[in-house]
Amino acid sequence: MFAALDHIDQLTPHVRTYYFRTEKPYRHVAGEFTEMHLPHDGMDGRGDRRWFTISSAPTDPLIGITTRFTPGRSSSFKRALQKLQPGDEVALAESMGDFVLPKDKTIPLVFVAAGLGITPVHSIVSFLSAKRERRSIHLLRTDADAAEEIFATELQAYPLTYQQFHTSAGERMTITNILPVVQDNSLIYLSGPEGFIKSLSAGLQAKGIPVKRIITDLFPGYAH
């Protein structure tokens, strides 16, 4: 589906949210991701397509895509994305993914987000806020420092338990931080850089958490 850029929000010096208006209603579930197709000149070997988690809620009028730009390391795709102006078009695939809310509203939820892994959590919490739906949520997030802590105000406006770790201050989040908030029937959602999330998932399973209770959203190409 074609989508035209509406506007851009600069969240931090290196993180932006791009808001797109689609040609017809774009239906997605909070927490899902999409593939963006952005043809451009001078394309490098990484191509003209990327996967992005949708950071906006299904109740929002625009589709939000939040991404980080690393100075001096940007691909041709990211450079083309930086050049987009309002009205420019991209193509978005149908949304997909299983990082979504369970139908049973009584199940306690533990969200663990590293860096941009907070984007699907933002989509889900924004959706719950818009619907005025209460769920039991414990959020643990880790960022490099306070300057990288995007969406903090919106997330803390919802009645959830919020824990923040800053690696620059020596606050390293591990499974020892996660296990105390996990109940017998909790679902654990892990989102962030691929290597870090795989390590957390393996650690939780080693402590007896069944893999069926662990849902992951992996962000390849990012470090933590």
PDB file of C-alpha atoms in Angstrom:
ATOM      1  CA  MET A   1       0.000   0.000   0.000  1.00  0.00           C
ATOM      2  CA  PHE A   2       1.282   3.456  -0.875  1.00  0.00           C
ATOM      3  CA  ALA A   3       1.746   5.869   2.011  1.00  0.00           C
ATOM      4  CA  ALA A   4       2.640   9.574   1.843  1.00  0.00           C
ATOM      5  CA  LEU A   5       4.847  11.202   4.464  1.00  0.00           C
ATOM      6  CA  ASP A   6       2.783  13.577   6.592  1.00  0.00           C
ATOM      7  CA  HIS A   7       5.412  14.868   9.039  1.00  0.00           C
ATOM      8  CA  ILE A   8       8.468  13.911  11.084  1.00  0.00           C
ATOM      9  CA  ASP A   9       8.984  14.164  14.847  1.00  0.00           C
ATOM     10  CA  GLN A  10      12.591  14.502  16.028  1.00  0.00           C
ATOM     11  CA  LEU A  11      12.585  12.574  19.324  1.00  0.00           C
ATOM     12  CA  THR A  12      16.322  12.730  20.090  1.00  0.00           C
ATOM     13  CA  PRO A  13      19.312  13.974  18.071  1.00  0.00           C
ATOM     14  CA  HIS A  14      19.447  10.587  16.323  1.00  0.00           C
ATOM     15  CA  VAL A  15      15.913   9.160  16.590  1.00  0.00           C
ATOM     16  CA  ARG A  16      12.945  10.222  14.475  1.00  0.00           C
ATOM     17  CA  THR A  17       9.353   9.118  14.028  1.00  0.00           C
ATOM     18  CA  TYR A  18       8.015   9.316  10.471  1.00  0.00           C
ATOM     19  CA  TYR A  19       4.244   9.664  10.235  1.00  0.00           C
ATOM     20  CA  PHE A  20       2.570   8.434   7.042  1.00  0.00           C
ATOM     21  CA  ARG A  21      -0.920   8.853   5.680  1.00  0.00           C
ATOM     22  CA  THR A  22      -2.118   5.842   3.678  1.00  0.00           C
ATOM     23  CA  GLU A  23      -4.265   5.914   0.549  1.00  0.00           C
ATOM     24  CA  LYS A  24      -6.887   3.771   2.296  1.00  0.00           C
ATOM     25  CA  PRO A  25      -7.299   2.575   5.909  1.00  0.00           C
ATOM     26  CA  TYR A  26      -4.270   0.613   7.053  1.00  0.00           C
ATOM     27  CA  ARG A  27      -5.374  -2.092   9.450  1.00  0.00           C
ATOM     28  CA  HIS A  28      -2.895  -3.412  11.973  1.00  0.00           C
ATOM     29  CA  VAL A  29      -2.788  -4.817  15.479  1.00  0.00           C
ATOM     30  CA  ALA A  30      -0.831  -2.999  18.187  1.00  0.00           C
ATOM     31  CA  GLY A  31       2.690  -4.437  18.341  1.00  0.00           C
ATOM     32  CA  GLU A  32       2.913  -5.626  14.725  1.00  0.00           C
ATOM     33  CA  PHE A  33       5.577  -4.669  12.172  1.00  0.00           C
ATOM     34  CA  THR A  34       5.636  -3.853   8.470  1.00  0.00           C
ATOM     35  CA  GLU A  35       8.088  -3.822   5.567  1.00  0.00           C
ATOM     36  CA  MET A  36       8.822  -0.484   3.906  1.00  0.00           C
ATOM     37  CA  HIS A  37       9.813  -0.293   0.240  1.00  0.00           C
ATOM     38  CA  LEU A  38      11.783   2.850  -0.624  1.00  0.00           C
ATOM     39  CA  PRO A  39      13.368   2.801  -4.094  1.00  0.00           C
ATOM     40  CA  HIS A  40      16.314   5.211  -4.342  1.00  0.00           C
ATOM     41  CA  ASP A  41      19.375   6.062  -6.404  1.00  0.00           C
ATOM     42  CA  GLY A  42      22.802   4.791  -5.401  1.00  0.00           C
ATOM     43  CA  MET A  43      21.356   1.777  -3.612  1.00  0.00           C
ATOM     44  CA  ASP A  44      23.894  -0.268  -1.665  1.00  0.00           C
ATOM     45  CA  GLY A  45      23.945  -4.020  -1.133  1.00  0.00           C
ATOM     46  CA  ARG A  46      21.397  -3.879   1.691  1.00  0.00           C
ATOM     47  CA  GLY A  47      18.649  -3.018  -0.804  1.00  0.00           C
ATOM     48  CA  ASP A  48      15.579  -0.821  -0.766  1.00  0.00           C
ATOM     49  CA  ARG A  49      13.420  -2.641   1.818  1.00  0.00           C
ATOM     50  CA  ARG A  50      13.473  -2.638   5.610  1.00  0.00           C
ATOM     51  CA  TRP A  51      11.378  -4.094   8.425  1.00  0.00           C
ATOM     52  CA  PHE A  52      10.005  -1.598  10.932  1.00  0.00           C
ATOM     53  CA  THR A  53       7.839  -2.087  13.983  1.00  0.00           C
ATOM     54  CA  ILE A  54       4.829   0.248  13.855  1.00  0.00           C
ATOM     55  CA  SER A  55       5.237   2.590  16.815  1.00  0.00           C
ATOM     56  CA  SER A  56       1.788   4.185  16.515  1.00  0.00           C
ATOM     57  CA  ALA A  57      -1.450   2.619  17.738  1.00  0.00           C
ATOM     58  CA  PRO A  58      -4.199   1.261  15.465  1.00  0.00           C
ATOM     59  CA  THR A  59      -6.427   4.005  16.898  1.00  0.00           C
ATOM     60  CA  ASP A  60      -4.082   6.744  15.607  1.00  0.00           C
ATOM     61  CA  PRO A  61      -4.919   8.481  12.310  1.00  0.00           C
ATOM     62  CA  LEU A  62      -1.360   8.125  10.963  1.00  0.00           C
ATOM     63  CA  ILE A  63       1.141   5.256  10.740  1.00  0.00           C
ATOM     64  CA  GLY A  64       4.252   5.941  12.821  1.00  0.00           C
ATOM     65  CA  ILE A  65       7.666   4.441  12.056  1.00  0.00           C
ATOM     66  CA  THR A  66      10.417   5.219  14.573  1.00  0.00           C
ATOM     67  CA  THR A  67      14.065   4.676  13.682  1.00  0.00           C
ATOM     68  CA  ARG A  68      17.596   5.651  14.699  1.00  0.00           C
ATOM     69  CA  PHE A  69      20.244   7.177  12.453  1.00  0.00           C
ATOM     70  CA  THR A  70      23.872   6.450  13.310  1.00  0.00           C
ATOM     71  CA  PRO A  71      26.188   9.242  12.123  1.00  0.00           C
ATOM     72  CA  GLY A  72      28.717   7.989   9.596  1.00  0.00           C
ATOM     73  CA  ARG A  73      27.194   4.517   9.378  1.00  0.00           C
ATOM     74  CA  SER A  74      23.945   5.081   7.505  1.00  0.00           C
ATOM     75  CA  SER A  75      22.976   2.750   4.661  1.00  0.00           C
ATOM     76  CA  SER A  76      21.730   4.138   1.358  1.00  0.00           C
ATOM     77  CA  PHE A  77      18.201   3.265   2.565  1.00  0.00           C
ATOM     78  CA  LYS A  78      18.585   5.354   5.727  1.00  0.00           C
ATOM     79  CA  ARG A  79      20.073   8.235   3.744  1.00  0.00           C
ATOM     80  CA  ALA A  80      17.087   8.129   1.381  1.00  0.00           C
ATOM     81  CA  LEU A  81      14.732   8.038   4.365  1.00  0.00           C
ATOM     82  CA  GLN A  82      16.418  11.135   5.801  1.00  0.00           C
ATOM     83  CA  LYS A  83      15.776  12.985   2.542  1.00  0.00           C
ATOM     84  CA  LEU A  84      12.008  12.321   2.507  1.00  0.00           C
ATOM     85  CA  GLN A  85       9.798  15.409   2.451  1.00  0.00           C
ATOM     86  CA  PRO A  86       6.075  15.677   3.286  1.00  0.00           C
ATOM     87  CA  GLY A  87       4.090  14.273   0.384  1.00  0.00           C
ATOM     88  CA  ASP A  88       6.812  11.834  -0.718  1.00  0.00           C
ATOM     89  CA  GLU A  89       5.573   8.253  -0.998  1.00  0.00           C
ATOM     90  CA  VAL A  90       6.787   4.864   0.188  1.00  0.00           C
ATOM     91  CA  ALA A  91       5.126   1.453   0.027  1.00  0.00           C
ATOM     92  CA  LEU A  92       4.135  -0.424   3.179  1.00  0.00           C
ATOM     93  CA  ALA A  93       3.425  -4.160   3.285  1.00  0.00           C
ATOM     94  CA  GLU A  94       0.570  -5.640   5.289  1.00  0.00           C
ATOM     95  CA  SER A  95       1.366  -5.722   8.982  1.00  0.00           C
ATOM     96  CA  MET A  96       2.382  -8.956  10.663  1.00  0.00           C
ATOM     97  CA  GLY A  97       3.910 -10.411  13.827  1.00  0.00           C
ATOM     98  CA  ASP A  98       2.935 -12.071  17.103  1.00  0.00           C
ATOM     99  CA  PHE A  99       4.148  -9.382  19.545  1.00  0.00           C
ATOM    100  CA  VAL A 100       0.521  -8.609  20.356  1.00  0.00           C
ATOM    101  CA  LEU A 101      -1.786  -8.624  23.352  1.00  0.00           C
ATOM    102  CA  PRO A 102      -3.326 -11.911  24.493  1.00  0.00           C
ATOM    103  CA  LYS A 103      -7.107 -12.150  24.217  1.00  0.00           C
ATOM    104  CA  ASP A 104      -7.328 -12.994  27.913  1.00  0.00           C
ATOM    105  CA  LYS A 105      -7.209  -9.575  29.605  1.00  0.00           C
ATOM    106  CA  THR A 106      -6.426 -11.075  33.017  1.00  0.00           C
ATOM    107  CA  ILE A 107      -2.983 -12.405  32.078  1.00  0.00           C
ATOM    108  CA  PRO A 108      -0.200 -10.317  33.683  1.00  0.00           C
ATOM    109  CA  LEU A 109       2.251  -8.912  31.147  1.00  0.00           C
ATOM    110  CA  VAL A 110       5.970  -8.242  31.524  1.00  0.00           C
ATOM    111  CA  PHE A 111       7.496  -6.054  28.806  1.00  0.00           C
ATOM    112  CA  VAL A 112      11.276  -5.915  28.487  1.00  0.00           C
ATOM    113  CA  ALA A 113      12.509  -3.341  25.960  1.00  0.00           C
ATOM    114  CA  ALA A 114      16.031  -2.365  24.943  1.00  0.00           C
ATOM    115  CA  GLY A 115      16.581   0.816  22.947  1.00  0.00           C
ATOM    116  CA  LEU A 116      14.227   1.015  19.969  1.00  0.00           C
ATOM    117  CA  GLY A 117      12.587  -2.139  21.265  1.00  0.00           C
ATOM    118  CA  ILE A 118      10.290   0.240  23.101  1.00  0.00           C
ATOM    119  CA  THR A 119       8.417   0.965  19.837  1.00  0.00           C
ATOM    120  CA  PRO A 120       5.981  -2.006  19.885  1.00  0.00           C
ATOM    121  CA  VAL A 121       5.388  -1.406  23.594  1.00  0.00           C
ATOM    122  CA  HIS A 122       4.496   2.199  22.808  1.00  0.00           C
ATOM    123  CA  SER A 123       2.015   1.016  20.170  1.00  0.00           C
ATOM    124  CA  ILE A 124       0.378  -1.407  22.610  1.00  0.00           C
ATOM    125  CA  VAL A 125       0.198   0.977  25.562  1.00  0.00           C
ATOM    126  CA  SER A 126      -1.083   3.803  23.356  1.00  0.00           C
ATOM    127  CA  PHE A 127      -3.807   1.478  22.095  1.00  0.00           C
ATOM    128  CA  LEU A 128      -4.802   0.460  25.625  1.00  0.00           C
ATOM    129  CA  SER A 129      -4.886   4.106  26.691  1.00  0.00           C
ATOM    130  CA  ALA A 130      -7.100   5.060  23.760  1.00  0.00           C
ATOM    131  CA  LYS A 131      -9.464   2.187  24.543  1.00  0.00           C
ATOM    132  CA  ARG A 132      -9.318   2.936  28.304  1.00  0.00           C
ATOM    133  CA  GLU A 133      -8.512  -0.710  28.837  1.00  0.00           C
ATOM    134  CA  ARG A 134      -6.606  -1.712  31.933  1.00  0.00           C
ATOM    135  CA  ARG A 135      -4.072  -4.546  31.861  1.00  0.00           C
ATOM    136  CA  SER A 136      -1.526  -5.613  34.454  1.00  0.00           C
ATOM    137  CA  ILE A 137       1.789  -4.472  32.949  1.00  0.00           C
ATOM    138  CA  HIS A 138       5.303  -4.340  34.349  1.00  0.00           C
ATOM    139  CA  LEU A 139       7.702  -2.555  31.975  1.00  0.00           C
ATOM    140  CA  LEU A 140      11.486  -2.846  32.249  1.00  0.00           C
ATOM    141  CA  ARG A 141      13.421  -0.814  29.711  1.00  0.00           C
ATOM    142  CA  THR A 142      17.087  -0.133  29.114  1.00  0.00           C
ATOM    143  CA  ASP A 143      18.643   2.721  27.141  1.00  0.00           C
ATOM    144  CA  ALA A 144      22.112   4.165  26.773  1.00  0.00           C
ATOM    145  CA  ASP A 145      21.193   7.222  28.834  1.00  0.00           C
ATOM    146  CA  ALA A 146      18.274   9.487  29.706  1.00  0.00           C
ATOM    147  CA  ALA A 147      18.610  11.377  26.408  1.00  0.00           C
ATOM    148  CA  GLU A 148      17.676   8.189  24.525  1.00  0.00           C
ATOM    149  CA  GLU A 149      14.603   7.427  26.644  1.00  0.00           C
ATOM    150  CA  ILE A 150      11.897   7.996  24.016  1.00  0.00           C
ATOM    151  CA  PHE A 151       8.136   7.825  24.740  1.00  0.00           C
ATOM    152  CA  ALA A 152       8.700   7.953  28.519  1.00  0.00           C
ATOM    153  CA  THR A 153       5.952  10.509  29.187  1.00  0.00           C
ATOM    154  CA  GLU A 154       3.309   8.647  27.179  1.00  0.00           C
ATOM    155  CA  LEU A 155       4.172   5.280  28.706  1.00  0.00           C
ATOM    156  CA  GLN A 156       4.133   6.533  32.282  1.00  0.00           C
ATOM    157  CA  ALA A 157       0.732   8.149  31.743  1.00  0.00           C
ATOM    158  CA  TYR A 158      -0.705   4.620  31.674  1.00  0.00           C
ATOM    159  CA  PRO A 159      -1.105   2.794  35.024  1.00  0.00           C
ATOM    160  CA  LEU A 160       1.813   0.386  34.661  1.00  0.00           C
ATOM    161  CA  THR A 161       4.900  -0.365  36.736  1.00  0.00           C
ATOM    162  CA  TYR A 162       7.871   1.368  35.100  1.00  0.00           C
ATOM    163  CA  GLN A 163      11.542   0.458  35.617  1.00  0.00           C
ATOM    164  CA  GLN A 164      14.336   2.243  33.739  1.00  0.00           C
ATOM    165  CA  PHE A 165      17.984   1.212  33.353  1.00  0.00           C
ATOM    166  CA  HIS A 166      20.709   3.429  31.844  1.00  0.00           C
ATOM    167  CA  THR A 167      23.830   1.604  30.682  1.00  0.00           C
ATOM    168  CA  SER A 168      25.878   4.842  30.849  1.00  0.00           C
ATOM    169  CA  ALA A 169      25.246   4.833  34.598  1.00  0.00           C
ATOM    170  CA  GLY A 170      26.330   1.213  34.930  1.00  0.00           C
ATOM    171  CA  GLU A 171      22.738  -0.052  35.195  1.00  0.00           C
ATOM    172  CA  ARG A 172      22.889  -3.310  33.264  1.00  0.00           C
ATOM    173  CA  MET A 173      19.550  -5.112  32.957  1.00  0.00           C
ATOM    174  CA  THR A 174      19.736  -8.907  33.225  1.00  0.00           C
ATOM    175  CA  ILE A 175      17.318 -11.738  33.887  1.00  0.00           C
ATOM    176  CA  THR A 176      17.905 -11.192  37.619  1.00  0.00           C
ATOM    177  CA  ASN A 177      15.923  -7.963  37.212  1.00  0.00           C
ATOM    178  CA  ILE A 178      13.159  -9.673  35.239  1.00  0.00           C
ATOM    179  CA  LEU A 179      12.497 -12.834  37.246  1.00  0.00           C
ATOM    180  CA  PRO A 180      11.184 -11.137  40.436  1.00  0.00           C
ATOM    181  CA  VAL A 181       8.279  -9.525  38.540  1.00  0.00           C
ATOM    182  CA  VAL A 182       7.277 -12.690  36.646  1.00  0.00           C
ATOM    183  CA  GLN A 183       4.174 -14.428  37.986  1.00  0.00           C
ATOM    184  CA  ASP A 184       3.224 -18.049  37.368  1.00  0.00           C
ATOM    185  CA  ASN A 185       1.048 -17.155  34.374  1.00  0.00           C
ATOM    186  CA  SER A 186       2.834 -14.035  33.104  1.00  0.00           C
ATOM    187  CA  LEU A 187       3.591 -13.562  29.436  1.00  0.00           C
ATOM    188  CA  ILE A 188       7.048 -12.066  28.889  1.00  0.00           C
ATOM    189  CA  TYR A 189       7.573  -9.808  25.865  1.00  0.00           C
ATOM    190  CA  LEU A 190      11.208  -9.162  24.869  1.00  0.00           C
ATOM    191  CA  SER A 191      11.975  -6.479  22.291  1.00  0.00           C
ATOM    192  CA  GLY A 192      15.239  -4.966  21.105  1.00  0.00           C
ATOM    193  CA  PRO A 193      18.619  -5.780  19.492  1.00  0.00           C
ATOM    194  CA  GLU A 194      18.689  -9.361  18.271  1.00  0.00           C
ATOM    195  CA  GLY A 195      21.703 -10.607  20.223  1.00  0.00           C
ATOM    196  CA  PHE A 196      20.603  -9.094  23.522  1.00  0.00           C
ATOM    197  CA  ILE A 197      17.045 -10.405  23.244  1.00  0.00           C
ATOM    198  CA  LYS A 198      18.159 -13.915  22.284  1.00  0.00           C
ATOM    199  CA  SER A 199      20.456 -13.922  25.310  1.00  0.00           C
ATOM    200  CA  LEU A 200      17.628 -12.856  27.646  1.00  0.00           C
ATOM    201  CA  SER A 201      15.270 -15.452  26.156  1.00  0.00           C
ATOM    202  CA  ALA A 202      17.820 -18.237  26.605  1.00  0.00           C
ATOM    203  CA  GLY A 203      18.487 -17.126  30.171  1.00  0.00           C
ATOM    204  CA  LEU A 204      14.806 -17.107  31.073  1.00  0.00           C
ATOM    205  CA  GLN A 205      14.309 -20.566  29.599  1.00  0.00           C
ATOM    206  CA  ALA A 206      17.317 -21.818  31.577  1.00  0.00           C
ATOM    207  CA  LYS A 207      15.481 -20.609  34.705  1.00  0.00           C
ATOM    208  CA  GLY A 208      12.431 -22.684  33.825  1.00  0.00           C
ATOM    209  CA  ILE A 209      10.267 -20.183  31.928  1.00  0.00           C
ATOM    210  CA  PRO A 210       8.506 -22.124  29.118  1.00  0.00           C
ATOM    211  CA  VAL A 211       9.297 -20.799  25.661  1.00  0.00           C
ATOM    212  CA  LYS A 212       5.542 -20.534  24.944  1.00  0.00           C
ATOM    213  CA  ARG A 213       5.370 -17.742  27.538  1.00  0.00           C
ATOM    214  CA  ILE A 214       8.136 -15.714  25.872  1.00  0.00           C
ATOM    215  CA  ILE A 215       7.302 -13.487  22.884  1.00  0.00           C
ATOM    216  CA  THR A 216      10.135 -11.737  21.054  1.00  0.00           C
ATOM    217  CA  ASP A 217      10.546  -8.884  18.595  1.00  0.00           C
ATOM    218  CA  LEU A 218      14.126  -8.870  17.289  1.00  0.00           C
ATOM    219  CA  PHE A 219      15.804  -5.776  15.839  1.00  0.00           C
ATOM    220  CA  PRO A 220      18.698  -6.971  13.631  1.00  0.00           C
ATOM    221  CA  GLY A 221      21.500  -4.515  12.926  1.00  0.00           C
ATOM    222  CA  TYR A 222      21.252  -2.722  16.275  1.00  0.00           C
ATOM    223  CA  ALA A 223      23.582  -3.145  19.231  1.00  0.00           C
ATOM    224  CA  HIS A 224      23.010  -2.817  22.950  1.00  0.00           C
TER     225      HIS A 224
END
